[in-house]
Amino acid sequence: MYAAAAPAAAASARTRRGAPEMHKHVILNRQLLETGRARLDAFTAAALYGRGVFTTVAVHGGRPFLWDAHWARLLAHAERAGVECDFGDNETALLLARLIEANGVAEGRARVHLLARSAGGRWRLGGEGRASDLLLLTADAPAPPETFALTVSPYRVNTCSPLVGVKSVGRLEQLLSLEEARARDFDEAVVCNERGEVASATTANLFWVKHGTVYTPALATGALAGVTRARVIELAGEMAVPLSEGAHNLHDMADADEVFLTSSAHGVALVTTFDYHRYTVPVGSPALRLREAYRQATLDAD
């Protein structure tokens, strides 16, 4: 039912968006450094096992957006991944503010990493000193997409995994899924779980609209508990937009009137094509209203 390649019209109309440019300075633990001077130890649980977690925070008006929610989720994911945190909320917020100022970020994004140093296993890793490293990076904001082409990924989310729903630094599965979609000239891909239920896109949460009701996969499908996702759900409640979280398959999406993605990188991004399905979003549609409400929320936070 779903195509193996993007529609020619959508592919020709879409311009590939490059990766955002990383900025000159980073913070490693409590030091502001030039990127080329930052050094992480080789013999750590993060380097050998990929044991670490991260969150991507939108920066608007020179300030991190929804910081408290991002920090709370980072700590929750760190606990599930067995990563101790040697840094406090206020301390990390101040370090991030320092980095944003040093890099002159008005509109962009920041990544906050907690990287484990010691862990059990066959390699003997020193446990002295800090239990984790803190790495902060910033980058330019991506250009708002004029078109957004979506396909179906051949890969699956495993809801039985102990790390399902955790934003760990070992994102190779998501990266391979995204690269596979882009190799076919799509921007993103819908990922299902082993039961065939729609879970998310590879790097974003997924929503669609049918007969005025907004639908999104429940977290039990393996979807990430996205901070932007949660804010959009709150906005839908405030605006009396009907919204349903649940388990759905690809057939449930097939007749959608609108599809959109949410993430800290893109905010609310409207999907213009889903394989051979094309969408024309009418004025006053739920997707447009939620996108505008989210945009206004970023302005009100400045």
Short mmCIF file of N, CA, C and O in Angstrom, two decimals, residues 210-292:
data_model
loop_
_atom_site.label_atom_id
_atom_site.label_comp_id
_atom_site.label_asym_id
_atom_site.label_seq_id
_atom_site.Cartn_x
_atom_site.Cartn_y
_atom_site.Cartn_z
N LYS A 210 -8.02 13.59 11.83
CA LYS A 210 -9.07 12.95 11.04
C LYS A 210 -10.42 13.42 11.57
O LYS A 210 -10.72 13.27 12.75
N HIS A 211 -11.21 14.05 10.69
CA HIS A 211 -12.53 14.56 11.04
C HIS A 211 -12.47 15.47 12.27
O HIS A 211 -13.34 15.40 13.15
N GLY A 212 -11.43 16.31 12.34
CA GLY A 212 -11.33 17.30 13.40
C GLY A 212 -10.71 16.83 14.70
O GLY A 212 -10.46 17.62 15.60
N THR A 213 -10.45 15.53 14.83
CA THR A 213 -9.81 14.98 16.04
C THR A 213 -8.34 14.72 15.77
O THR A 213 -7.98 14.19 14.71
N VAL A 214 -7.50 15.09 16.72
CA VAL A 214 -6.06 14.86 16.62
C VAL A 214 -5.72 13.54 17.29
O VAL A 214 -6.18 13.27 18.41
N TYR A 215 -4.93 12.73 16.61
CA TYR A 215 -4.51 11.43 17.15
C TYR A 215 -2.99 11.39 17.29
O TYR A 215 -2.27 11.98 16.47
N THR A 216 -2.53 10.70 18.31
CA THR A 216 -1.09 10.50 18.49
C THR A 216 -0.86 9.16 19.18
O THR A 216 -1.70 8.74 20.00
N PRO A 217 0.22 8.46 18.84
CA PRO A 217 0.48 7.18 19.49
C PRO A 217 0.71 7.33 20.99
O PRO A 217 1.38 8.27 21.43
N ALA A 218 0.16 6.43 21.76
CA ALA A 218 0.39 6.41 23.21
C ALA A 218 1.84 5.98 23.48
O ALA A 218 2.48 5.33 22.66
N LEU A 219 2.34 6.33 24.66
CA LEU A 219 3.72 5.99 25.01
C LEU A 219 3.93 4.48 25.05
O LEU A 219 5.04 3.99 24.82
N ALA A 220 2.87 3.72 25.32
CA ALA A 220 2.98 2.26 25.38
C ALA A 220 3.35 1.64 24.04
O ALA A 220 3.79 0.50 23.98
N THR A 221 3.22 2.40 22.95
CA THR A 221 3.60 1.88 21.64
C THR A 221 5.11 1.93 21.43
O THR A 221 5.61 1.41 20.43
N GLY A 222 5.83 2.56 22.35
CA GLY A 222 7.27 2.75 22.19
C GLY A 222 7.63 4.16 21.82
O GLY A 222 8.81 4.47 21.58
N ALA A 223 6.65 5.07 21.76
CA ALA A 223 6.92 6.46 21.44
C ALA A 223 7.72 7.13 22.56
O ALA A 223 7.54 6.82 23.74
N LEU A 224 8.60 8.04 22.18
CA LEU A 224 9.34 8.83 23.14
C LEU A 224 8.42 9.84 23.81
O LEU A 224 7.55 10.43 23.16
N ALA A 225 8.60 10.04 25.11
CA ALA A 225 7.82 11.05 25.82
C ALA A 225 8.41 12.43 25.51
O ALA A 225 9.11 13.04 26.33
N GLY A 226 8.14 12.91 24.30
CA GLY A 226 8.71 14.17 23.85
C GLY A 226 8.20 15.36 24.65
O GLY A 226 7.01 15.44 24.97
N VAL A 227 9.11 16.29 24.94
CA VAL A 227 8.72 17.50 25.67
C VAL A 227 7.82 18.37 24.80
O VAL A 227 6.82 18.91 25.28
N THR A 228 8.15 18.50 23.52
CA THR A 228 7.28 19.27 22.62
C THR A 228 5.94 18.57 22.45
O THR A 228 4.89 19.22 22.42
N ARG A 229 5.96 17.25 22.35
CA ARG A 229 4.71 16.48 22.28
C ARG A 229 3.81 16.79 23.46
O ARG A 229 2.61 17.04 23.29
N ALA A 230 4.38 16.77 24.67
CA ALA A 230 3.59 17.03 25.87
C ALA A 230 3.01 18.44 25.86
O ALA A 230 1.85 18.64 26.25
N ARG A 231 3.80 19.40 25.39
CA ARG A 231 3.30 20.79 25.35
C ARG A 231 2.18 20.94 24.34
O ARG A 231 1.19 21.64 24.59
N VAL A 232 2.29 20.27 23.19
CA VAL A 232 1.23 20.34 22.18
C VAL A 232 -0.05 19.69 22.71
O VAL A 232 -1.16 20.19 22.47
N ILE A 233 0.08 18.58 23.43
CA ILE A 233 -1.10 17.95 24.03
C ILE A 233 -1.76 18.89 25.03
O ILE A 233 -3.00 19.01 25.08
N GLU A 234 -0.96 19.59 25.83
CA GLU A 234 -1.51 20.59 26.76
C GLU A 234 -2.23 21.70 26.02
O GLU A 234 -3.32 22.12 26.41
N LEU A 235 -1.61 22.17 24.93
CA LEU A 235 -2.23 23.24 24.15
C LEU A 235 -3.56 22.79 23.55
O LEU A 235 -4.52 23.57 23.51
N ALA A 236 -3.62 21.56 23.09
CA ALA A 236 -4.87 21.04 22.54
C ALA A 236 -5.97 21.06 23.60
O ALA A 236 -7.12 21.43 23.31
N GLY A 237 -5.62 20.69 24.83
CA GLY A 237 -6.60 20.75 25.92
C GLY A 237 -7.06 22.17 26.20
O GLY A 237 -8.25 22.42 26.40
N GLU A 238 -6.10 23.10 26.21
CA GLU A 238 -6.44 24.50 26.47
C GLU A 238 -7.31 25.09 25.37
O GLU A 238 -8.15 25.96 25.62
N MET A 239 -7.16 24.60 24.14
CA MET A 239 -7.89 25.13 23.00
C MET A 239 -9.13 24.31 22.66
O MET A 239 -9.81 24.58 21.67
N ALA A 240 -9.45 23.33 23.49
CA ALA A 240 -10.60 22.45 23.27
C ALA A 240 -10.54 21.74 21.92
O ALA A 240 -11.57 21.53 21.27
N VAL A 241 -9.33 21.38 21.51
CA VAL A 241 -9.16 20.58 20.29
C VAL A 241 -9.22 19.11 20.70
O VAL A 241 -8.43 18.66 21.53
N PRO A 242 -10.15 18.32 20.17
CA PRO A 242 -10.24 16.91 20.55
C PRO A 242 -8.93 16.18 20.24
O PRO A 242 -8.39 16.31 19.13
N LEU A 243 -8.43 15.43 21.21
CA LEU A 243 -7.17 14.72 21.02
C LEU A 243 -7.26 13.34 21.67
O LEU A 243 -7.77 13.22 22.79
N SER A 244 -6.75 12.34 20.97
CA SER A 244 -6.81 10.96 21.45
C SER A 244 -5.44 10.32 21.38
O SER A 244 -4.79 10.36 20.32
N GLU A 245 -4.95 9.76 22.50
CA GLU A 245 -3.73 8.96 22.53
C GLU A 245 -4.13 7.49 22.52
O GLU A 245 -5.00 7.09 23.31
N GLY A 246 -3.49 6.69 21.68
CA GLY A 246 -3.86 5.29 21.63
C GLY A 246 -2.95 4.48 20.75
O GLY A 246 -1.88 4.94 20.34
N ALA A 247 -3.36 3.25 20.49
CA ALA A 247 -2.62 2.34 19.61
C ALA A 247 -3.31 2.30 18.26
O ALA A 247 -4.50 2.01 18.17
N HIS A 248 -2.56 2.62 17.22
CA HIS A 248 -3.12 2.70 15.86
C HIS A 248 -2.17 2.02 14.89
O HIS A 248 -0.95 1.98 15.12
N ASN A 249 -2.69 1.53 13.80
CA ASN A 249 -1.84 0.96 12.77
C ASN A 249 -1.77 1.92 11.57
O ASN A 249 -2.41 2.98 11.57
N LEU A 250 -1.01 1.52 10.55
CA LEU A 250 -0.83 2.40 9.40
C LEU A 250 -2.13 2.67 8.65
O LEU A 250 -2.31 3.74 8.07
N HIS A 251 -3.05 1.71 8.68
CA HIS A 251 -4.34 1.93 8.01
C HIS A 251 -5.12 3.06 8.67
O HIS A 251 -5.87 3.77 8.00
N ASP A 252 -4.94 3.21 9.99
CA ASP A 252 -5.63 4.30 10.69
C ASP A 252 -5.13 5.66 10.22
O ASP A 252 -5.85 6.66 10.27
N MET A 253 -3.84 5.72 9.80
CA MET A 253 -3.26 6.97 9.31
C MET A 253 -3.60 7.24 7.85
O MET A 253 -3.50 8.38 7.39
N ALA A 254 -3.97 6.19 7.12
CA ALA A 254 -4.05 6.28 5.66
C ALA A 254 -5.02 7.36 5.19
O ALA A 254 -4.76 8.02 4.18
N ASP A 255 -6.11 7.54 5.89
CA ASP A 255 -7.12 8.51 5.47
C ASP A 255 -7.07 9.80 6.26
O ASP A 255 -8.06 10.54 6.32
N ALA A 256 -5.93 10.09 6.88
CA ALA A 256 -5.80 11.31 7.67
C ALA A 256 -5.99 12.55 6.80
O ALA A 256 -5.61 12.59 5.63
N ASP A 257 -6.57 13.57 7.39
CA ASP A 257 -6.73 14.86 6.70
C ASP A 257 -5.47 15.70 6.79
O ASP A 257 -5.19 16.51 5.91
N GLU A 258 -4.72 15.53 7.87
CA GLU A 258 -3.48 16.27 8.10
C GLU A 258 -2.54 15.37 8.90
O GLU A 258 -2.99 14.52 9.67
N VAL A 259 -1.24 15.58 8.72
CA VAL A 259 -0.22 14.89 9.51
C VAL A 259 0.81 15.94 9.93
O VAL A 259 1.18 16.80 9.12
N PHE A 260 1.25 15.88 11.19
CA PHE A 260 2.33 16.78 11.60
C PHE A 260 3.22 16.10 12.62
O PHE A 260 2.84 15.13 13.28
N LEU A 261 4.46 16.61 12.70
CA LEU A 261 5.46 16.09 13.62
C LEU A 261 5.79 17.14 14.67
O LEU A 261 5.64 18.35 14.43
N THR A 262 6.25 16.70 15.83
CA THR A 262 6.70 17.63 16.86
C THR A 262 8.06 17.20 17.37
O THR A 262 8.34 16.02 17.54
N SER A 263 8.92 18.19 17.60
CA SER A 263 10.23 17.97 18.20
C SER A 263 10.78 19.31 18.63
O SER A 263 10.30 20.37 18.19
N SER A 264 11.81 19.28 19.47
CA SER A 264 12.44 20.54 19.88
C SER A 264 13.14 21.20 18.70
O SER A 264 13.26 22.43 18.66
N ALA A 265 13.62 20.40 17.74
CA ALA A 265 14.31 20.96 16.59
C ALA A 265 13.35 21.67 15.64
O ALA A 265 13.65 22.76 15.14
N HIS A 266 12.18 21.08 15.39
CA HIS A 266 11.26 21.61 14.38
C HIS A 266 10.03 22.29 14.97
O HIS A 266 9.28 22.93 14.23
N GLY A 267 9.79 22.17 16.28
CA GLY A 267 8.54 22.67 16.82
C GLY A 267 7.40 21.82 16.31
O GLY A 267 7.39 20.60 16.50
N VAL A 268 6.44 22.44 15.63
CA VAL A 268 5.34 21.72 14.98
C VAL A 268 5.56 21.84 13.48
O VAL A 268 5.48 22.92 12.91
N ALA A 269 5.87 20.71 12.83
CA ALA A 269 6.18 20.69 11.40
C ALA A 269 5.07 19.97 10.65
O ALA A 269 4.76 18.81 10.93
N LEU A 270 4.48 20.66 9.68
CA LEU A 270 3.40 20.08 8.89
C LEU A 270 3.97 19.16 7.82
O LEU A 270 4.91 19.51 7.10
N VAL A 271 3.40 17.98 7.70
CA VAL A 271 3.80 17.02 6.67
C VAL A 271 3.00 17.32 5.41
O VAL A 271 1.77 17.43 5.45
N THR A 272 3.70 17.47 4.28
CA THR A 272 3.02 17.79 3.02
C THR A 272 2.74 16.55 2.19
O THR A 272 1.79 16.53 1.41
N THR A 273 3.61 15.50 2.32
CA THR A 273 3.35 14.25 1.62
C THR A 273 3.69 13.08 2.53
O THR A 273 4.66 13.12 3.27
N PHE A 274 2.87 12.03 2.46
CA PHE A 274 3.13 10.78 3.16
C PHE A 274 3.05 9.70 2.10
O PHE A 274 1.96 9.27 1.71
N ASP A 275 4.23 9.28 1.60
CA ASP A 275 4.30 8.44 0.41
C ASP A 275 3.49 9.11 -0.70
O ASP A 275 3.78 10.23 -1.07
N TYR A 276 2.43 8.47 -1.20
CA TYR A 276 1.67 9.08 -2.29
C TYR A 276 0.48 9.93 -1.82
O TYR A 276 -0.28 10.44 -2.63
N HIS A 277 0.34 10.06 -0.53
CA HIS A 277 -0.70 10.94 0.00
C HIS A 277 -0.17 12.37 0.07
O HIS A 277 0.94 12.60 0.55
N ARG A 278 -0.97 13.32 -0.38
CA ARG A 278 -0.59 14.73 -0.31
C ARG A 278 -1.61 15.47 0.52
O ARG A 278 -2.80 15.15 0.49
N TYR A 279 -1.14 16.48 1.24
CA TYR A 279 -2.01 17.19 2.17
C TYR A 279 -2.02 18.68 1.85
O TYR A 279 -0.97 19.30 1.66
N THR A 280 -3.22 19.23 1.81
CA THR A 280 -3.42 20.68 1.73
C THR A 280 -4.11 21.08 3.01
O THR A 280 -5.27 20.71 3.24
N VAL A 281 -3.40 21.81 3.83
CA VAL A 281 -3.93 22.14 5.16
C VAL A 281 -4.78 23.41 5.06
O VAL A 281 -4.26 24.48 4.72
N PRO A 282 -6.07 23.33 5.32
CA PRO A 282 -6.93 24.50 5.20
C PRO A 282 -6.74 25.48 6.36
O PRO A 282 -6.30 25.10 7.45
N VAL A 283 -7.06 26.72 6.12
CA VAL A 283 -6.99 27.74 7.17
C VAL A 283 -7.90 27.34 8.32
O VAL A 283 -9.04 26.91 8.11
N GLY A 284 -7.39 27.47 9.54
CA GLY A 284 -8.18 27.13 10.71
C GLY A 284 -8.16 25.66 11.07
O GLY A 284 -8.88 25.24 11.98
N SER A 285 -7.34 24.86 10.38
CA SER A 285 -7.27 23.44 10.70
C SER A 285 -6.62 23.23 12.07
O SER A 285 -5.87 24.09 12.55
N PRO A 286 -6.87 22.09 12.72
CA PRO A 286 -6.23 21.82 14.02
C PRO A 286 -4.71 21.91 13.97
O PRO A 286 -4.08 22.43 14.90
N ALA A 287 -4.10 21.40 12.91
CA ALA A 287 -2.64 21.44 12.82
C ALA A 287 -2.11 22.86 12.79
O ALA A 287 -1.15 23.21 13.49
N LEU A 288 -2.72 23.71 11.97
CA LEU A 288 -2.28 25.10 11.90
C LEU A 288 -2.52 25.84 13.21
O LEU A 288 -1.68 26.64 13.64
N ARG A 289 -3.64 25.59 13.84
CA ARG A 289 -3.94 26.25 15.11
C ARG A 289 -2.95 25.85 16.18
O ARG A 289 -2.47 26.69 16.95
N LEU A 290 -2.61 24.55 16.23
CA LEU A 290 -1.64 24.09 17.22
C LEU A 290 -0.24 24.60 16.92
O LEU A 290 0.50 24.95 17.84
N ARG A 291 0.11 24.68 15.65
CA ARG A 291 1.43 25.23 15.30
C ARG A 291 1.54 26.68 15.72
O ARG A 291 2.55 27.11 16.28
N GLU A 292 0.50 27.45 15.48
CA GLU A 292 0.53 28.86 15.86
C GLU A 292 0.54 29.02 17.37
O GLU A 292 1.24 29.89 17.91
#
